[in-house]
Short mmCIF file of C-alpha atoms in Angstrom, two decimals:
data_model
loop_
_atom_site.label_atom_id
_atom_site.label_comp_id
_atom_site.label_asym_id
_atom_site.label_seq_id
_atom_site.Cartn_x
_atom_site.Cartn_y
_atom_site.Cartn_z
CA ASP A 1 165.72 27.11 -5.03
CA VAL A 2 166.67 23.57 -4.08
CA LYS A 3 169.86 22.45 -5.64
CA VAL A 4 170.72 18.85 -6.33
CA THR A 5 174.27 18.45 -7.52
CA GLN A 6 175.79 15.39 -9.10
CA SER A 7 179.55 15.46 -8.99
CA SER A 8 180.24 14.18 -12.50
CA ARG A 9 178.45 14.91 -15.75
CA TYR A 10 180.26 12.27 -17.78
CA LEU A 11 182.19 9.21 -16.63
CA VAL A 12 183.95 6.45 -18.52
CA LYS A 13 184.90 3.38 -16.51
CA ARG A 14 186.25 -0.06 -17.26
CA THR A 15 184.39 -3.31 -16.73
CA GLY A 16 184.98 -4.59 -13.22
CA GLU A 17 185.81 -1.22 -11.69
CA LYS A 18 184.11 -0.01 -8.54
CA VAL A 19 182.30 3.22 -9.39
CA PHE A 20 181.00 5.92 -7.07
CA LEU A 21 178.35 8.41 -8.16
CA GLU A 22 177.84 11.27 -5.75
CA CYS A 23 174.77 13.40 -5.14
CA VAL A 24 174.42 16.34 -2.78
CA GLN A 25 171.34 18.41 -2.00
CA ASP A 26 171.31 21.68 -0.11
CA MET A 27 167.76 21.92 1.21
CA ASP A 28 167.72 19.52 4.14
CA HIS A 29 165.54 17.03 2.27
CA GLU A 30 165.07 13.73 4.02
CA ASN A 31 164.23 11.71 0.94
CA MET A 32 166.74 11.01 -1.80
CA PHE A 33 166.56 8.71 -4.80
CA TRP A 34 168.71 7.21 -7.53
CA TYR A 35 167.19 6.44 -10.93
CA ARG A 36 168.65 5.27 -14.17
CA GLN A 37 167.25 6.53 -17.44
CA ASP A 38 167.30 4.43 -20.60
CA PRO A 39 165.52 5.16 -23.90
CA GLY A 40 162.10 3.54 -24.05
CA LEU A 41 162.26 2.46 -20.41
CA GLY A 42 161.76 5.79 -18.70
CA LEU A 43 163.22 6.31 -15.24
CA ARG A 44 163.67 3.24 -13.13
CA LEU A 45 164.29 3.40 -9.39
CA ILE A 46 167.51 1.80 -8.18
CA TYR A 47 167.63 2.73 -4.48
CA PHE A 48 166.19 5.35 -2.20
CA SER A 49 166.72 6.66 1.30
CA TYR A 50 164.36 8.30 3.77
CA ASP A 51 166.99 9.17 6.35
CA VAL A 52 170.64 8.99 7.25
CA LYS A 53 171.98 5.45 7.19
CA MET A 54 168.66 4.23 5.89
CA LYS A 55 168.23 2.67 2.45
CA GLU A 56 165.63 0.72 0.57
CA LYS A 57 165.81 -1.19 -2.68
CA GLY A 58 163.97 0.12 -5.66
CA ASP A 59 162.92 -1.82 -8.72
CA ILE A 60 166.37 -2.61 -10.14
CA PRO A 61 168.91 -2.77 -7.26
CA GLU A 62 171.00 -5.65 -8.60
CA GLY A 63 174.62 -4.69 -9.08
CA TYR A 64 174.26 -1.48 -7.07
CA SER A 65 174.56 -0.35 -3.48
CA VAL A 66 174.17 3.02 -1.78
CA SER A 67 175.51 5.00 1.14
CA ARG A 68 173.89 7.79 3.12
CA GLU A 69 176.24 8.82 5.92
CA LYS A 70 175.06 12.45 5.94
CA LYS A 71 171.63 13.86 5.24
CA GLU A 72 172.75 15.95 2.29
CA ARG A 73 174.75 13.25 0.48
CA PHE A 74 173.52 10.08 -1.19
CA SER A 75 176.04 7.96 -3.05
CA LEU A 76 175.38 5.25 -5.61
CA ILE A 77 177.99 2.51 -5.85
CA LEU A 78 178.49 0.10 -8.70
CA GLU A 79 180.34 -2.74 -7.03
CA SER A 80 181.78 -4.16 -10.24
CA ALA A 81 180.79 -2.14 -13.27
CA SER A 82 179.43 -3.98 -16.28
CA THR A 83 178.60 -2.79 -19.79
CA ASN A 84 174.86 -3.16 -19.14
CA GLN A 85 175.20 -0.45 -16.51
CA THR A 86 176.02 2.09 -19.19
CA SER A 87 173.24 4.62 -18.70
CA MET A 88 172.20 8.06 -17.53
CA TYR A 89 171.95 8.19 -13.73
CA LEU A 90 169.70 10.73 -12.10
CA CYS A 91 169.61 11.67 -8.44
CA ALA A 92 166.54 13.33 -6.95
CA SER A 93 165.38 14.66 -3.62
CA ILE A 94 162.04 15.68 -2.21
CA ASN A 95 160.78 17.50 0.84
CA PRO A 96 159.11 15.41 3.54
CA GLY A 97 155.57 16.31 2.48
CA GLY A 98 156.38 15.68 -1.15
CA GLU A 99 154.28 18.67 -2.09
CA ASN A 100 156.25 19.85 -5.07
CA GLY A 101 157.55 16.69 -6.64
CA TYR A 102 161.18 15.78 -7.08
CA THR A 103 164.07 18.06 -7.76
CA PHE A 104 166.51 16.28 -10.04
CA GLY A 105 170.24 16.59 -10.41
CA SER A 106 171.68 17.23 -13.84
CA GLY A 107 172.55 13.58 -14.33
CA THR A 108 175.69 11.51 -14.79
CA ARG A 109 176.16 9.76 -18.09
CA LEU A 110 178.17 6.66 -17.31
CA THR A 111 179.82 4.60 -20.01
CA VAL A 112 181.32 1.25 -19.05
CA VAL A 113 183.80 -0.11 -21.58
CA GLY B 1 153.51 -4.40 -8.62
CA GLU B 2 153.27 -0.67 -9.05
CA ASN B 3 153.22 0.31 -12.69
CA VAL B 4 152.68 3.36 -14.89
CA GLU B 5 152.09 2.99 -18.62
CA GLN B 6 152.56 5.98 -20.91
CA HIS B 7 151.45 6.46 -24.53
CA PRO B 8 152.42 7.32 -27.16
CA SER B 9 156.18 6.84 -27.08
CA THR B 10 156.61 9.45 -29.82
CA LEU B 11 154.30 12.24 -30.91
CA SER B 12 154.72 14.71 -33.72
CA VAL B 13 152.36 17.68 -34.11
CA GLN B 14 152.24 20.84 -36.17
CA GLU B 15 153.04 24.07 -34.41
CA GLY B 16 149.85 25.58 -33.06
CA ASP B 17 148.05 22.26 -32.76
CA SER B 18 147.33 20.45 -29.49
CA ALA B 19 149.21 17.49 -28.05
CA VAL B 20 147.84 14.90 -25.64
CA ILE B 21 149.87 12.32 -23.71
CA LYS B 22 148.13 9.63 -21.69
CA CYS B 23 149.15 7.54 -18.69
CA THR B 24 147.52 4.76 -16.72
CA TYR B 25 148.49 3.58 -13.26
CA SER B 26 147.97 0.35 -11.38
CA ASP B 27 147.32 1.32 -7.75
CA SER B 28 143.92 2.86 -7.17
CA ALA B 29 145.18 4.38 -3.91
CA SER B 30 147.76 6.57 -5.72
CA ASN B 31 147.39 10.19 -4.67
CA TYR B 32 149.85 12.36 -6.59
CA PHE B 33 150.57 12.61 -10.33
CA PRO B 34 153.34 14.91 -11.60
CA TRP B 35 154.47 15.56 -15.15
CA TYR B 36 158.08 16.27 -16.04
CA LYS B 37 159.60 17.82 -19.14
CA GLN B 38 163.13 16.92 -20.13
CA GLU B 39 164.81 18.97 -22.82
CA LEU B 40 167.78 17.53 -24.65
CA GLY B 41 170.78 17.25 -22.35
CA LYS B 42 168.96 18.68 -19.35
CA ARG B 43 167.44 17.38 -16.16
CA PRO B 44 163.71 16.60 -15.89
CA GLN B 45 161.74 19.59 -14.67
CA LEU B 46 158.34 19.48 -13.03
CA ILE B 47 155.81 21.29 -15.23
CA ILE B 48 152.49 20.47 -13.61
CA ASP B 49 151.06 18.08 -11.07
CA ILE B 50 147.67 16.98 -9.81
CA ARG B 51 146.45 15.38 -6.63
CA SER B 52 143.81 12.72 -6.34
CA ASN B 53 141.19 15.07 -4.92
CA VAL B 54 141.20 17.19 -8.09
CA GLY B 55 139.92 16.28 -11.55
CA GLU B 56 141.68 18.92 -13.63
CA LYS B 57 144.37 21.52 -13.30
CA LYS B 58 145.50 24.19 -15.76
CA ASP B 59 148.57 26.37 -16.07
CA GLN B 60 148.50 28.60 -19.14
CA ARG B 61 148.84 26.29 -22.17
CA ILE B 62 149.19 23.06 -20.23
CA ALA B 63 146.54 21.11 -18.36
CA VAL B 64 146.31 17.76 -16.66
CA THR B 65 143.16 15.71 -16.20
CA LEU B 66 142.67 12.80 -13.83
CA ASN B 67 140.10 10.04 -14.03
CA LYS B 68 140.38 8.06 -10.80
CA THR B 69 137.75 5.53 -11.76
CA ALA B 70 139.61 4.57 -14.90
CA LYS B 71 143.01 5.11 -13.26
CA HIS B 72 144.35 7.33 -15.98
CA PHE B 73 145.59 10.87 -16.32
CA SER B 74 146.53 12.96 -19.31
CA LEU B 75 148.68 15.95 -20.21
CA HIS B 76 147.22 18.44 -22.67
CA ILE B 77 149.33 21.09 -24.38
CA THR B 78 147.48 23.64 -26.48
CA GLU B 79 148.85 26.06 -29.08
CA THR B 80 152.09 24.11 -29.23
CA GLN B 81 155.34 25.94 -29.87
CA PRO B 82 158.79 24.73 -30.97
CA GLU B 83 160.08 25.06 -27.40
CA ASP B 84 157.56 22.42 -26.32
CA SER B 85 159.70 19.83 -28.12
CA ALA B 86 161.09 17.55 -25.38
CA VAL B 87 160.61 14.22 -23.67
CA TYR B 88 157.70 14.20 -21.25
CA PHE B 89 157.36 11.80 -18.33
CA CYS B 90 154.31 11.09 -16.23
CA ALA B 91 154.64 9.63 -12.75
CA ALA B 92 152.52 8.41 -9.89
CA ARG B 93 153.10 8.32 -6.16
CA PHE B 94 151.63 5.21 -4.69
CA GLN B 95 149.86 5.07 -1.36
CA GLY B 96 152.13 5.36 1.66
CA ALA B 97 155.28 6.06 -0.35
CA GLN B 98 157.43 9.06 -1.23
CA LYS B 99 158.92 7.42 -4.28
CA LEU B 100 157.57 8.07 -7.75
CA VAL B 101 157.03 5.47 -10.43
CA PHE B 102 157.55 6.88 -13.91
CA GLY B 103 156.08 6.13 -17.28
CA GLN B 104 158.29 5.25 -20.22
CA GLY B 105 158.36 8.77 -21.63
CA THR B 106 156.97 10.48 -24.74
CA ARG B 107 159.21 12.24 -27.22
CA LEU B 108 157.18 15.23 -28.46
CA THR B 109 158.28 16.98 -31.63
CA ILE B 110 156.67 20.23 -32.74
CA ASN B 111 156.99 20.76 -36.48
CA PRO B 112 157.17 24.39 -37.65
#
């Protein structure tokens, strides 16, 4: 079974802080994704990566950046956290053929105060 | 741009009845349509998916239908049970991409 692990389940950060959300998958997946989940808005794509050191903007990249230095790890960075970034953040990975859909991490609920 | 619309946003049904959730997508070249179930406090889990070369797929009490002409697909749950209560998301993979675009979600409540 593919495992996608997000390092923190709950985080509370202050406005203006730099925040790192970590995601690790153990199945050699090339494709990794960061979504945020908000009630009534579903899951919205922030950034994704098809390979090491490669990144592409999703639908809502403003205020975020990412890092993929190793294939198994995909980090989401909030450069200067703001209260409107309070949300549930979900990491996902998928095998190259995409045959079986995403495997999601358990999520990080971030509160910015 | 790429878009998936999902309806209804909330759905309440009596235990044993059927539930239907509908989604429409914008890109006619989309080729893969998964459905995810997210129970309270848990990660989304894939429950069924369908590819563009198939019109219907069933797995026990759940089924998905796809109408490519109308660009919509639906999730059908029969003989609903309390454990079916969850938020359900549809998604579409657009041509040439690995990323999924998700609908807004449907909160399904099964009343005993």
